[in-house]
mmCIF file of C-alpha atoms and ligand atoms in Angstrom:
data_model
loop_
_atom_site.group_PDB
_atom_site.id
_atom_site.type_symbol
_atom_site.label_atom_id
_atom_site.label_comp_id
_atom_site.label_asym_id
_atom_site.label_seq_id
_atom_site.Cartn_x
_atom_site.Cartn_y
_atom_site.Cartn_z
ATOM 1 C CA MET A 1 -25.034 22.286 2.170
ATOM 2 C CA GLY A 2 -21.398 22.398 1.088
ATOM 3 C CA ILE A 3 -19.538 20.326 -1.497
ATOM 4 C CA ILE A 4 -18.769 17.550 0.973
ATOM 5 C CA GLU A 5 -22.267 17.251 2.441
ATOM 6 C CA ASP A 6 -23.776 17.151 -1.073
ATOM 7 C CA GLU A 7 -21.417 14.354 -2.077
ATOM 8 C CA ILE A 8 -22.233 12.337 1.056
ATOM 9 C CA ALA A 9 -25.985 12.667 0.476
ATOM 10 C CA ARG A 10 -25.656 11.718 -3.210
ATOM 11 C CA LEU A 11 -23.608 8.587 -2.459
ATOM 12 C CA MET A 12 -25.772 7.504 0.488
ATOM 13 C CA GLN A 13 -28.899 7.719 -1.673
ATOM 14 C CA LYS A 14 -27.378 5.149 -4.050
ATOM 15 C CA CYS A 15 -26.866 2.571 -1.270
ATOM 16 C CA ILE A 16 -29.285 -0.354 -1.671
ATOM 17 C CA SER A 17 -28.632 -1.583 1.875
ATOM 18 C CA CYS A 18 -27.367 -4.980 0.730
ATOM 19 C CA GLY A 19 -25.005 -5.141 3.729
ATOM 20 C CA LYS A 20 -22.132 -6.564 1.683
ATOM 21 C CA CYS A 21 -19.594 -3.965 2.810
ATOM 22 C CA THR A 22 -19.757 -4.650 6.555
ATOM 23 C CA PRO A 23 -18.518 -8.283 6.695
ATOM 24 C CA ASN A 24 -15.617 -7.264 4.432
ATOM 25 C CA CYS A 25 -14.646 -4.250 6.531
ATOM 26 C CA PRO A 26 -11.426 -4.974 8.488
ATOM 27 C CA SER A 27 -12.339 -2.355 11.079
ATOM 28 C CA ASN A 28 -15.700 -4.041 11.731
ATOM 29 C CA LYS A 29 -13.991 -7.381 12.358
ATOM 30 C CA TYR A 30 -12.174 -5.702 15.248
ATOM 31 C CA GLY A 31 -15.195 -3.959 16.749
ATOM 32 C CA GLY A 32 -14.777 -0.783 14.702
ATOM 33 C CA VAL A 33 -17.101 0.878 12.206
ATOM 34 C CA ASP A 34 -20.103 -0.640 10.428
ATOM 35 C CA PRO A 35 -20.076 0.883 6.907
ATOM 36 C CA HIS A 36 -23.568 -0.386 6.094
ATOM 37 C CA GLU A 37 -24.977 1.385 9.161
ATOM 38 C CA ILE A 38 -23.119 4.545 8.248
ATOM 39 C CA MET A 39 -24.349 4.436 4.653
ATOM 40 C CA ILE A 40 -27.978 4.239 5.761
ATOM 41 C CA GLY A 41 -27.479 7.090 8.203
ATOM 42 C CA GLY A 42 -27.698 4.989 11.367
ATOM 43 C CA GLU A 43 -24.205 5.742 12.623
ATOM 44 C CA THR A 44 -21.940 8.744 12.164
ATOM 45 C CA ASP A 45 -18.789 7.950 14.158
ATOM 46 C CA VAL A 46 -16.058 7.130 11.622
ATOM 47 C CA SER A 47 -13.120 7.495 14.010
ATOM 48 C CA LYS A 48 -12.320 3.769 13.766
ATOM 49 C CA CYS A 49 -12.537 3.681 9.974
ATOM 50 C CA ILE A 50 -9.089 2.792 8.629
ATOM 51 C CA LEU A 51 -9.755 4.354 5.217
ATOM 52 C CA CYS A 52 -8.587 1.133 3.645
ATOM 53 C CA GLY A 53 -11.038 1.317 0.729
ATOM 54 C CA THR A 54 -12.198 -2.304 0.970
ATOM 55 C CA CYS A 55 -15.869 -1.337 1.246
ATOM 56 C CA SER A 56 -15.778 0.291 -2.181
ATOM 57 C CA GLN A 57 -13.914 -2.671 -3.656
ATOM 58 C CA VAL A 58 -16.877 -4.912 -2.791
ATOM 59 C CA CYS A 59 -19.742 -2.442 -3.307
ATOM 60 C CA ARG A 60 -21.326 -2.500 -6.756
ATOM 61 C CA ARG A 61 -23.773 0.382 -6.226
ATOM 62 C CA THR A 62 -22.052 3.333 -4.631
ATOM 63 C CA ASP A 63 -18.799 4.456 -3.029
ATOM 64 C CA PRO A 64 -18.786 4.011 0.772
ATOM 65 C CA PHE A 65 -15.045 4.724 0.973
ATOM 66 C CA THR A 66 -15.598 8.238 -0.335
ATOM 67 C CA VAL A 67 -18.370 8.736 2.212
ATOM 68 C CA MET A 68 -15.959 7.660 4.977
ATOM 69 C CA ARG A 69 -13.311 10.077 3.717
ATOM 70 C CA ASP A 70 -15.842 12.883 3.548
ATOM 71 C CA LEU A 71 -17.182 12.164 7.034
ATOM 72 C CA LYS A 72 -13.611 12.071 8.400
ATOM 73 C CA ALA A 73 -12.872 15.418 6.759
ATOM 74 C CA LEU A 74 -15.960 16.934 8.357
ATOM 75 C CA ALA A 75 -15.519 15.317 11.786
ATOM 76 C CA ASN A 76 -11.901 16.438 12.054
ATOM 77 C CA ASP A 77 -12.398 19.769 10.263
ATOM 78 C CA LEU A 78 -9.703 18.856 7.753
ATOM 79 C CA HIS A 79 -8.563 21.313 5.093
ATOM 80 C CA VAL A 80 -5.807 21.327 2.508
ATOM 81 C CA SER A 81 -2.688 21.800 4.617
ATOM 82 C CA ASP A 82 0.031 24.403 4.286
ATOM 83 C CA THR A 83 2.413 21.467 3.895
ATOM 84 C CA TYR A 84 0.668 20.491 0.665
ATOM 85 C CA LYS A 85 0.502 24.072 -0.548
ATOM 86 C CA ASN A 86 4.254 24.491 0.039
ATOM 87 C CA THR A 87 5.556 21.069 -1.002
ATOM 88 C CA GLY A 88 2.895 19.231 -3.013
ATOM 89 C CA LEU A 89 2.975 16.449 -0.415
ATOM 90 C CA ALA A 90 0.373 15.511 2.187
ATOM 91 C CA MET A 91 2.856 15.317 5.064
ATOM 92 C CA PRO A 92 6.210 16.857 6.008
ATOM 93 C CA LYS A 93 9.390 15.118 4.867
ATOM 94 C CA SER A 94 11.221 13.529 7.794
ATOM 95 C CA GLU A 95 14.975 13.652 8.106
ATOM 96 C CA HIS A 96 16.205 10.334 6.776
ATOM 97 C CA PRO A 97 19.818 9.246 6.316
ATOM 98 C CA SER A 98 19.046 7.408 3.074
ATOM 99 C CA ARG A 99 18.163 10.721 1.416
ATOM 100 C CA GLY A 100 21.805 11.726 1.142
ATOM 101 C CA GLU A 101 23.262 8.224 0.907
ATOM 102 C CA LEU A 102 21.107 6.474 -1.703
ATOM 103 C CA VAL A 103 20.651 8.762 -4.668
ATOM 104 C CA CYS A 104 18.476 7.422 -7.468
ATOM 105 C CA GLU A 105 20.119 7.401 -10.881
ATOM 106 C CA TRP A 106 17.444 8.054 -13.471
ATOM 107 C CA ASP A 107 18.508 6.573 -16.781
ATOM 108 C CA GLY A 108 15.619 6.944 -19.192
ATOM 109 C CA ASP A 109 11.884 6.953 -19.618
ATOM 110 C CA ASP A 110 10.591 3.446 -20.289
ATOM 111 C CA VAL A 111 8.500 4.084 -17.167
ATOM 112 C CA TYR A 112 7.991 6.852 -14.596
ATOM 113 C CA ILE A 113 7.893 6.169 -10.857
ATOM 114 C CA MET A 114 5.298 7.983 -8.770
ATOM 115 C CA PRO A 115 6.616 7.291 -5.245
ATOM 116 C CA GLY A 116 3.732 8.854 -3.269
ATOM 117 C CA CYS A 117 3.849 10.756 0.010
ATOM 118 C CA VAL A 118 4.690 7.957 2.466
ATOM 119 C CA VAL A 119 7.715 6.835 0.436
ATOM 120 C CA GLN A 120 8.961 10.369 -0.164
ATOM 121 C CA CYS A 121 8.421 11.555 3.393
ATOM 122 C CA LYS A 122 9.003 8.490 5.591
ATOM 123 C CA VAL A 123 10.858 5.735 3.738
ATOM 124 C CA PRO A 124 12.648 7.309 0.741
ATOM 125 C CA PHE A 125 14.931 4.282 0.327
ATOM 126 C CA LEU A 126 11.929 2.383 -1.062
ATOM 127 C CA GLU A 127 12.048 4.578 -4.165
ATOM 128 C CA TYR A 128 15.677 3.510 -4.623
ATOM 129 C CA ALA A 129 14.560 -0.122 -4.310
ATOM 130 C CA ALA A 130 11.833 0.483 -6.907
ATOM 131 C CA MET A 131 14.363 1.992 -9.297
ATOM 132 C CA THR A 132 16.672 -1.002 -8.770
ATOM 133 C CA ALA A 133 13.859 -3.508 -9.371
ATOM 134 C CA ILE A 134 12.821 -1.742 -12.586
ATOM 135 C CA LYS A 135 16.410 -1.762 -13.869
ATOM 136 C CA THR A 136 16.710 -5.422 -12.859
ATOM 137 C CA VAL A 137 14.062 -6.353 -15.433
ATOM 138 C CA GLY A 138 15.851 -4.316 -18.090
ATOM 139 C CA LYS A 139 13.784 -1.121 -18.135
ATOM 140 C CA THR A 140 14.894 2.477 -17.747
ATOM 141 C CA CYS A 141 13.058 4.851 -15.431
ATOM 142 C CA SER A 142 12.712 8.381 -14.105
ATOM 143 C CA GLU A 143 10.746 9.976 -11.306
ATOM 144 C CA LEU A 144 7.416 11.482 -12.329
ATOM 145 C CA GLU A 145 7.502 15.257 -12.015
ATOM 146 C CA GLY A 146 4.634 17.006 -10.296
ATOM 147 C CA PRO A 147 3.189 17.862 -6.905
ATOM 148 C CA GLY A 148 3.658 14.263 -5.768
ATOM 149 C CA CYS A 149 0.496 13.616 -3.754
ATOM 150 C CA CYS A 150 -2.323 11.515 -5.216
ATOM 151 C CA LEU A 151 -4.927 13.626 -3.325
ATOM 152 C CA ARG A 152 -6.514 10.535 -1.736
ATOM 153 C CA PRO A 153 -6.308 11.672 1.943
ATOM 154 C CA PRO A 154 -9.415 13.313 3.474
ATOM 155 C CA GLN A 155 -7.807 16.768 3.686
ATOM 156 C CA PHE A 156 -8.369 17.137 -0.075
ATOM 157 C CA ARG A 157 -12.108 16.475 0.040
ATOM 158 C CA GLU A 158 -12.884 20.188 0.251
ATOM 159 C CA MET A 159 -11.545 20.601 -3.306
ATOM 160 C CA MET A 160 -13.890 20.436 -6.263
ATOM 161 C CA ASN A 161 -13.707 17.123 -8.106
ATOM 162 C CA THR A 162 -12.597 18.953 -11.258
ATOM 163 C CA GLU A 163 -9.784 20.656 -9.363
ATOM 164 C CA ARG A 164 -8.436 17.332 -8.081
ATOM 165 C CA HIS A 165 -8.785 15.823 -11.535
ATOM 166 C CA ASP A 166 -6.848 18.672 -13.186
ATOM 167 C CA ILE A 167 -3.972 18.312 -10.703
ATOM 168 C CA ILE A 168 -3.739 14.545 -11.207
ATOM 169 C CA ALA A 169 -4.073 14.792 -15.000
ATOM 170 C CA GLY A 170 -1.381 17.487 -15.063
ATOM 171 C CA MET A 171 0.947 15.226 -13.105
ATOM 172 C CA THR A 172 0.431 12.085 -15.203
ATOM 173 C CA ALA A 173 0.838 14.138 -18.408
ATOM 174 C CA ASN A 174 4.499 14.454 -17.409
ATOM 175 C CA ALA A 175 4.896 10.746 -18.244
ATOM 176 C CA LYS A 176 4.339 11.690 -21.911
ATOM 177 C CA GLY A 177 2.274 8.586 -22.565
ATOM 178 C CA LYS A 178 4.708 6.182 -20.871
ATOM 179 C CA ASP A 179 3.638 3.917 -18.008
ATOM 180 C CA VAL A 180 3.358 5.458 -14.543
ATOM 181 C CA ILE A 181 4.403 3.002 -11.816
ATOM 182 C CA THR A 182 2.812 3.617 -8.414
ATOM 183 C CA LEU A 183 4.434 2.227 -5.270
ATOM 184 C CA CYS A 184 1.367 2.671 -3.056
ATOM 185 C CA GLY A 185 -1.975 1.005 -3.714
ATOM 186 C CA GLY A 186 -3.738 4.138 -2.490
ATOM 187 C CA CYS A 187 -2.005 6.131 -5.261
ATOM 188 C CA THR A 188 -2.880 3.387 -7.767
ATOM 189 C CA ASP A 189 -6.572 3.649 -6.893
ATOM 190 C CA ALA A 190 -6.557 7.448 -6.614
ATOM 191 C CA LEU A 191 -5.169 7.931 -10.123
ATOM 192 C CA ARG A 192 -7.667 5.460 -11.545
ATOM 193 C CA GLU A 193 -10.456 7.344 -9.755
ATOM 194 C CA TYR A 194 -9.670 10.204 -12.133
ATOM 195 C CA GLY A 195 -9.316 7.978 -15.192
ATOM 196 C CA GLU A 196 -5.514 8.096 -15.177
ATOM 197 C CA GLU A 197 -4.154 4.654 -15.996
ATOM 198 C CA ASN A 198 -1.113 3.497 -14.076
ATOM 199 C CA LEU A 199 0.527 0.276 -12.969
ATOM 200 C CA ASN A 200 1.034 -0.647 -9.364
ATOM 201 C CA MET A 201 4.546 -2.035 -8.830
ATOM 202 C CA ILE A 202 2.968 -5.496 -8.463
ATOM 203 C CA ASP A 203 1.370 -5.173 -11.914
ATOM 204 C CA PHE A 204 4.621 -3.957 -13.440
ATOM 205 C CA LEU A 205 6.704 -6.795 -11.989
ATOM 206 C CA TYR A 206 4.074 -9.345 -12.973
ATOM 207 C CA ASP A 207 4.115 -8.044 -16.554
ATOM 208 C CA ASN A 208 7.878 -8.613 -16.522
ATOM 209 C CA ILE A 209 7.809 -11.885 -14.590
ATOM 210 C CA ASP A 210 9.940 -13.751 -17.152
ATOM 211 C CA ARG A 211 12.753 -11.245 -16.601
ATOM 212 C CA LEU A 212 12.894 -11.614 -12.824
ATOM 213 C CA PRO A 213 16.060 -12.978 -11.216
ATOM 214 C CA ARG A 214 16.042 -15.997 -8.884
ATOM 215 C CA PHE A 215 17.537 -16.612 -5.474
ATOM 216 C CA GLU A 216 20.100 -19.423 -5.318
ATOM 217 C CA ARG A 217 18.670 -20.552 -1.989
ATOM 218 C CA SER A 218 14.921 -20.720 -1.410
ATOM 219 C CA PHE A 219 13.350 -19.460 1.818
ATOM 220 C CA LYS A 220 9.850 -19.127 3.212
ATOM 221 C CA VAL A 221 8.015 -15.835 2.868
ATOM 222 C CA ALA A 222 4.654 -14.559 4.075
ATOM 223 C CA VAL A 223 2.898 -12.163 1.700
ATOM 224 C CA GLU A 224 0.877 -9.121 2.828
ATOM 225 C CA PRO A 225 -0.338 -7.095 -0.178
ATOM 226 C CA GLY A 226 -2.189 -4.491 1.933
ATOM 227 C CA CYS A 227 -5.841 -3.554 1.483
ATOM 228 C CA SER A 228 -5.619 -1.669 -1.818
ATOM 229 C CA CYS A 229 -3.600 -4.417 -3.508
ATOM 230 C CA MET A 230 -5.578 -7.350 -2.079
ATOM 231 C CA PRO A 231 -7.370 -7.862 -5.437
ATOM 232 C CA ILE A 232 -3.977 -8.505 -7.117
ATOM 233 C CA LYS A 233 -2.510 -10.669 -4.346
ATOM 234 C CA LYS A 234 -2.226 -13.670 -6.711
ATOM 235 C CA LYS A 235 0.156 -11.702 -8.922
ATOM 236 C CA MET A 236 2.258 -10.888 -5.856
ATOM 237 C CA ILE A 237 2.363 -14.557 -4.852
ATOM 238 C CA GLU A 238 3.423 -15.564 -8.373
ATOM 239 C CA ILE A 239 6.197 -12.970 -8.307
ATOM 240 C CA VAL A 240 7.692 -14.186 -5.017
ATOM 241 C CA THR A 241 7.413 -17.789 -6.193
ATOM 242 C CA ARG A 242 9.166 -16.906 -9.445
ATOM 243 C CA LEU A 243 12.012 -15.425 -7.398
ATOM 244 C CA SER A 244 12.402 -18.943 -5.919
ATOM 245 C CA CYS A 245 10.825 -18.090 -2.565
ATOM 246 C CA GLU A 246 8.339 -20.443 -0.925
ATOM 247 C CA PHE A 247 4.986 -18.782 -0.185
ATOM 248 C CA VAL A 248 3.673 -20.010 3.188
ATOM 249 C CA ASN A 249 -0.033 -19.545 2.406
ATOM 250 C CA ASN A 250 -0.513 -17.137 5.281
ATOM 251 C CA GLY A 251 -3.715 -15.295 6.175
ATOM 252 C CA MET A 252 -3.655 -11.703 4.914
ATOM 253 C CA GLY A 253 -5.170 -8.533 6.238
ATOM 254 C CA CYS A 254 -5.115 -4.905 7.192
ATOM 255 C CA CYS A 255 -2.407 -3.206 9.272
ATOM 256 C CA GLY A 256 -4.926 -0.825 10.870
ATOM 257 C CA LYS A 257 -2.880 2.218 9.832
ATOM 258 C CA ASP A 258 -2.903 4.737 12.701
ATOM 259 C CA THR A 259 -6.253 3.842 14.294
ATOM 260 C CA VAL A 260 -6.726 2.515 17.832
ATOM 261 C CA LEU A 261 -7.354 -0.913 16.271
ATOM 262 C CA ALA A 262 -3.856 -1.165 14.804
ATOM 263 C CA GLU A 263 -2.144 -2.798 17.797
ATOM 264 C CA GLN A 264 -4.411 -5.860 17.805
ATOM 265 C CA MET A 265 -4.534 -6.037 14.029
ATOM 266 C CA MET A 266 -0.755 -5.965 13.720
ATOM 267 C CA ALA A 267 -0.418 -8.638 16.423
ATOM 268 C CA ASP A 268 -2.743 -10.871 14.372
ATOM 269 C CA ARG A 269 -0.913 -10.134 11.125
ATOM 270 C CA GLU A 270 2.443 -11.061 12.670
ATOM 271 C CA LYS A 271 0.953 -14.303 14.016
ATOM 272 C CA GLU A 272 -0.543 -15.194 10.641
ATOM 273 C CA CYS A 273 2.847 -14.644 9.004
ATOM 274 C CA SER A 274 4.903 -16.510 11.569
ATOM 275 C CA ASN A 275 5.616 -19.611 9.508
ATOM 276 C CA GLY A 276 7.695 -17.477 7.152
ATOM 277 C CA CYS A 277 11.256 -16.207 7.521
ATOM 278 C CA LEU A 278 10.153 -12.720 6.544
ATOM 279 C CA ILE A 279 7.100 -10.740 5.498
ATOM 280 C CA VAL A 280 6.896 -9.223 2.022
ATOM 281 C CA VAL A 281 4.622 -6.184 1.674
ATOM 282 C CA ALA A 282 3.472 -4.006 -1.222
ATOM 283 C CA CYS A 283 2.192 -0.942 0.649
ATOM 284 C CA PRO A 284 4.555 1.707 2.093
ATOM 285 C CA LYS A 285 2.229 2.363 5.036
ATOM 286 C CA CYS A 286 2.181 -1.372 5.835
ATOM 287 C CA PHE A 287 5.971 -1.348 5.563
ATOM 288 C CA THR A 288 6.283 1.341 8.222
ATOM 289 C CA LYS A 289 3.893 -0.561 10.511
ATOM 290 C CA TYR A 290 5.562 -3.969 10.171
ATOM 291 C CA ASP A 291 9.045 -2.498 10.469
ATOM 292 C CA ALA A 292 8.069 -0.748 13.717
ATOM 293 C CA GLN A 293 6.443 -3.790 15.303
ATOM 294 C CA PRO A 294 8.059 -4.624 18.678
ATOM 295 C CA ASP A 295 9.756 -8.031 18.374
ATOM 296 C CA GLY A 296 8.403 -8.158 14.822
ATOM 297 C CA MET A 297 9.510 -10.314 11.930
ATOM 298 C CA PRO A 298 11.811 -8.854 9.262
ATOM 299 C CA VAL A 299 9.882 -7.157 6.446
ATOM 300 C CA LEU A 300 10.779 -6.312 2.857
ATOM 301 C CA PHE A 301 8.966 -4.254 0.268
ATOM 302 C CA LEU A 302 8.332 -6.351 -2.853
ATOM 303 C CA SER A 303 10.768 -4.315 -4.957
ATOM 304 C CA GLU A 304 13.445 -4.803 -2.273
ATOM 305 C CA LEU A 305 12.970 -8.558 -2.598
ATOM 306 C CA VAL A 306 13.437 -8.347 -6.389
ATOM 307 C CA ALA A 307 16.489 -6.107 -5.959
ATOM 308 C CA TRP A 308 17.932 -8.556 -3.421
ATOM 309 C CA ALA A 309 17.503 -11.491 -5.829
ATOM 310 C CA ALA A 310 19.675 -9.465 -8.229
ATOM 311 C CA GLY A 311 22.293 -8.907 -5.510
ATOM 312 C CA HIS A 312 21.283 -5.446 -4.250
ATOM 313 C CA THR A 313 20.822 -5.090 -0.499
ATOM 314 C CA GLU A 314 21.705 -1.384 -0.135
ATOM 315 C CA THR A 315 18.346 -0.503 1.447
ATOM 316 C CA PHE A 316 18.448 -3.147 4.196
ATOM 317 C CA LYS A 317 20.491 -1.021 6.603
ATOM 318 C CA TYR A 318 17.632 1.480 6.897
ATOM 319 C CA HIS A 319 15.239 -1.110 8.335
ATOM 320 C CA ASN A 320 14.451 -0.984 12.038
ATOM 321 C CA ILE A 321 14.105 -4.775 12.214
ATOM 322 C CA PRO A 322 17.383 -6.261 11.003
ATOM 323 C CA LEU A 323 17.391 -8.713 8.128
ATOM 324 C CA GLU A 324 20.353 -11.056 8.491
ATOM 325 C CA PRO A 325 20.499 -13.575 5.642
ATOM 326 C CA ASP A 326 24.112 -14.429 6.557
ATOM 327 C CA ASN A 327 22.842 -15.779 9.866
ATOM 328 C CA GLU A 328 21.521 -19.346 9.547
ATOM 329 C CA ASP A 329 18.727 -18.477 11.992
ATOM 330 C CA PHE A 330 17.158 -16.333 9.274
ATOM 331 C CA TYR A 331 16.159 -19.489 7.362
ATOM 332 C CA ARG A 332 14.256 -20.892 10.328
ATOM 333 C CA PRO A 333 10.645 -19.661 10.333
ATOM 334 C CA ARG A 334 9.504 -17.881 13.465
ATOM 335 C CA PHE A 335 6.936 -20.574 14.180
ATOM 336 C CA ASP A 336 7.034 -23.396 11.627
ATOM 337 C CA GLY A 337 3.743 -25.165 11.109
ATOM 338 C CA PHE A 338 1.428 -22.399 12.335
ATOM 339 C CA ILE A 339 -1.825 -22.481 10.417
ATOM 340 C CA PRO A 340 -4.429 -19.903 11.441
ATOM 341 C CA LYS A 341 -7.910 -21.424 11.849
ATOM 342 C CA GLU A 342 -9.583 -18.346 10.489
ATOM 343 C CA SER A 343 -7.902 -15.169 9.390
ATOM 344 C CA LYS A 344 -9.473 -12.008 10.769
ATOM 345 C CA GLY A 345 -7.937 -10.243 7.840
ATOM 346 C CA MET A 346 -9.657 -10.097 4.495
ATOM 347 C CA ARG A 347 -12.275 -12.447 3.094
ATOM 348 C CA TRP A 348 -10.710 -12.764 -0.370
HETATM 349 S S1 LIG B 1 -22.580 0.753 0.640
HETATM 350 FE FE1 LIG B 1 -22.699 -0.686 -1.054
HETATM 351 S S2 LIG B 1 -22.118 -2.680 -0.183
HETATM 352 FE FE2 LIG B 1 -22.600 -1.323 1.551
HETATM 353 S S3 LIG B 1 -24.748 -1.694 2.008
HETATM 354 FE FE3 LIG B 1 -24.709 0.035 0.563
HETATM 355 S S4 LIG B 1 -24.893 -0.843 -1.481
HETATM 356 FE FE4 LIG B 1 -24.384 -2.532 -0.072
HETATM 357 S S1 LIG B 2 -12.689 2.286 4.416
HETATM 358 FE FE1 LIG B 2 -12.107 0.275 5.287
HETATM 359 S S2 LIG B 2 -12.321 0.519 7.506
HETATM 360 FE FE2 LIG B 2 -13.445 2.219 6.550
HETATM 361 S S3 LIG B 2 -15.532 1.494 6.370
HETATM 362 FE FE3 LIG B 2 -14.525 1.015 4.421
HETATM 363 S S4 LIG B 2 -13.804 -1.103 4.679
HETATM 364 FE FE4 LIG B 2 -14.275 -0.308 6.732
#
């Protein structure tokens, strides 16, 4: 057996068949995978696994998420791509107008931003928003040097664990002991997997909650932390409340990423959020999904909301779904009074 098969067998052997992962799996709620069945060897099709990581958040015995990643790597014959070898990123950088128009001004090293692949390649203006939010609470920042990818995607499973660890440790060493701020919950978890402490942007803003600005006019927001940040959703809610926004107590869940389940999942997420004026997210992948939703609600990344409260709206023009706070219609929720009977999102 190879490295991947050995790892799968080792992790499956540790499963005690408690069944706790399956009812928490967002894919399973939509007719997708059954992680418990997969972990006991009864099912092998992982094509509908979203790789959200929720199963490992709830499992106390083993690591089903890693098994799913490994099975995906095998099923799709995934290997470390030439893109990574040439750029240090898991995907190619798209042309994006914000790249030349919004240039980050690094002013010090209180903290280092690790933007992650989705931000760098798809929505680079979110790094600018992160920089602005950090400066808003009175801290200086720089971008973390290094390859850039957290090595969480399945293509990296063929690497030895020690090889992945050395790459991640080499990257975080560039922070010289200062805090690393991750903008993607997947990066947050991936670094911690290798013992490298870091703060998700939610954690950082929460630690600086007394320094946050406030909006002069309150408005209703729905909050979607994304799967990786679901365990710290209360911090996110406290942050938006501190900014003077009104949290609408919406159901929360998974965007479905790029699986066949995503269309229905996104339709449910939009419905659950519809008593807000906008949706605030904390995951770059979620951001790209919500901002591409046909007839979708306006969406902001959490650091964009903080930057806006301090008067910075430079990133708004790069959104597909316009955000028009000068229009009085913005302050009217899409569907005031909607209360979902039961969220098909997460059971948190
Ligand atoms: S993977 Fe973990 S949560 Fe799922 S059935 Fe096995 S022990 Fe239980
Ligand atoms: S990674 Fe997510 S979608 Fe895949 S099995 Fe685990 S909980 Fe389900």
